[in-house]
Each structure stands twice: as C-alpha cells, then as structure tokens.
Short mmCIF file of C-alpha atoms in Angstrom, two decimals:
data_model
loop_
_atom_site.label_atom_id
_atom_site.label_comp_id
_atom_site.label_asym_id
_atom_site.label_seq_id
_atom_site.Cartn_x
_atom_site.Cartn_y
_atom_site.Cartn_z
CA MET J 285 -13.69 -21.80 11.42
CA SER J 286 -16.53 -22.31 9.09
CA THR J 287 -17.26 -20.38 6.29
CA VAL J 288 -20.68 -18.21 5.32
CA THR J 289 -22.81 -18.57 2.49
CA ALA J 290 -24.38 -15.53 2.48
CA THR J 291 -27.38 -14.11 -0.21
CA ASP J 292 -29.79 -11.35 0.13
CA ALA J 293 -32.45 -13.99 1.61
CA ASN J 294 -30.25 -14.82 4.80
CA PHE J 295 -27.60 -12.43 5.28
CA ALA J 296 -29.45 -11.07 8.56
CA ASP J 297 -29.72 -14.83 9.79
CA THR J 298 -26.76 -15.99 8.53
CA VAL J 299 -24.43 -13.00 9.49
CA LEU J 300 -26.03 -10.59 12.01
CA THR J 301 -27.98 -12.97 14.75
CA SER J 302 -25.07 -15.63 14.10
CA THR J 303 -24.41 -17.52 17.55
CA THR J 304 -20.73 -17.52 16.28
CA PRO J 305 -18.42 -14.58 15.74
CA VAL J 306 -18.44 -13.73 12.20
CA LEU J 307 -15.37 -12.25 10.51
CA VAL J 308 -16.78 -9.76 7.86
CA ASP J 309 -14.31 -8.24 5.68
CA PHE J 310 -15.72 -5.43 3.72
CA TRP J 311 -13.42 -5.25 0.30
CA ALA J 312 -13.97 -3.57 -3.24
CA THR J 313 -12.19 -4.94 -6.45
CA TRP J 314 -10.71 -1.01 -7.16
CA CYS J 315 -9.52 -0.66 -3.51
CA ALA J 316 -5.77 -0.63 -3.59
CA PRO J 317 -5.34 -1.26 0.48
CA CYS J 318 -8.41 -4.10 -0.08
CA GLN J 319 -6.08 -6.36 -3.11
CA VAL J 320 -3.36 -6.34 -0.25
CA GLU J 321 -4.79 -7.25 2.64
CA LEU J 322 -7.49 -10.32 0.94
CA PRO J 323 -4.75 -12.86 0.72
CA HIS J 324 -4.07 -12.17 4.02
CA LEU J 325 -7.45 -12.67 5.33
CA ALA J 326 -7.70 -15.49 2.92
CA GLU J 327 -4.75 -17.46 4.39
CA LEU J 328 -6.23 -16.65 7.71
CA GLU J 329 -9.48 -18.54 6.88
CA ARG J 330 -7.77 -21.42 5.09
CA LYS J 331 -5.97 -21.66 8.43
CA LEU J 332 -8.63 -21.44 10.76
CA SER J 333 -11.26 -23.18 8.44
CA VAL J 334 -11.08 -26.22 10.73
CA ARG J 335 -12.62 -24.30 13.67
CA GLU J 336 -16.47 -23.85 14.04
CA ASP J 337 -16.59 -21.17 16.26
CA PHE J 338 -15.85 -18.80 14.40
CA GLN J 339 -16.85 -17.54 10.63
CA PHE J 340 -15.14 -15.70 7.69
CA LEU J 341 -17.29 -13.72 4.90
CA ALA J 342 -15.62 -11.34 2.76
CA VAL J 343 -17.93 -8.56 1.37
CA SER J 344 -17.58 -7.32 -2.14
CA VAL J 345 -19.44 -3.92 -2.37
CA GLY J 346 -19.94 -1.55 -5.30
CA LEU J 347 -22.61 0.36 -6.60
CA ALA J 348 -24.88 -0.73 -8.65
CA ALA J 349 -28.21 1.19 -10.17
CA SER J 350 -29.38 -1.90 -11.86
CA ALA J 351 -29.50 -5.85 -11.94
CA ASP J 352 -27.45 -6.07 -15.24
CA GLU J 353 -24.95 -3.64 -12.75
CA SER J 354 -25.79 -6.40 -10.11
CA ALA J 355 -24.48 -9.36 -12.08
CA ALA J 356 -21.81 -7.47 -13.42
CA LEU J 357 -20.35 -6.74 -9.95
CA SER J 358 -20.83 -10.34 -9.05
CA ARG J 359 -18.94 -11.38 -12.38
CA SER J 360 -16.17 -9.24 -11.67
CA THR J 361 -16.15 -10.20 -7.67
CA ALA J 362 -15.58 -13.74 -9.10
CA ALA J 363 -13.21 -12.69 -11.94
CA PHE J 364 -11.07 -11.25 -9.29
CA LEU J 365 -10.92 -13.71 -6.39
CA ASP J 366 -9.93 -15.92 -9.77
CA SER J 367 -7.23 -13.69 -10.76
CA LEU J 368 -5.39 -13.79 -7.30
CA GLY J 369 -6.40 -17.76 -6.69
CA LEU J 370 -8.27 -17.05 -3.76
CA ASP J 371 -11.44 -19.30 -3.08
CA ILE J 372 -12.65 -17.60 0.02
CA PRO J 373 -16.64 -17.23 1.00
CA SER J 374 -18.03 -13.94 -0.28
CA TYR J 375 -21.12 -12.17 -1.06
CA THR J 376 -21.26 -9.33 -3.22
CA ASP J 377 -23.27 -6.25 -2.24
CA PRO J 378 -24.13 -3.63 -4.79
CA ARG J 379 -25.57 -1.29 -2.48
#
C-alpha cells in the first residue's frame, strides 16, 4: 500500500480519481472514537505499506474560519499524531 500526500491542489487527482483504491479516514482530534480507531488504522497502514495497489489517507477535519485557524488546525493535528507516536499520511481539511 502506498501512502498519499494530499494538498488542496492535488486532492481530487490524488484521491478522487486515483486508479487504485484509497482508504480515506475522516477523523478529528476531539473525537473519542476516532482517537481509539486511529492507532489501529495506523497499524493497518504500516502492515500494508508494501502494497502498491492500495493507498491510505487520514483526513483531520475541523472548522476554520481564517488562515490562522487553519494553520492552528494543522499544528494541532501534527501534535496529536506525534503524541500518539503515529507516522501516517494525513491531510488537514479546515472545511
């Protein structure tokens, strides 16, 4: 499984029109079930990372009304993943 690096500019091409399946997990740092699930998905991503016919992307969601809030969401997402020791491909969606 290859990992996906998504940005606003390439999300559609990278995920929506990908020629291989992409497991997209929408989660939030404040979501208790997400906090339980994410380490298990990270382990799945680690085990399947050698496969080229499957991709994984964790999408951290939140509401950000400004560029500052969007940057804060990105920082809190990175800090949350670091606190759990998770190194997974992630995308922060402030919408």
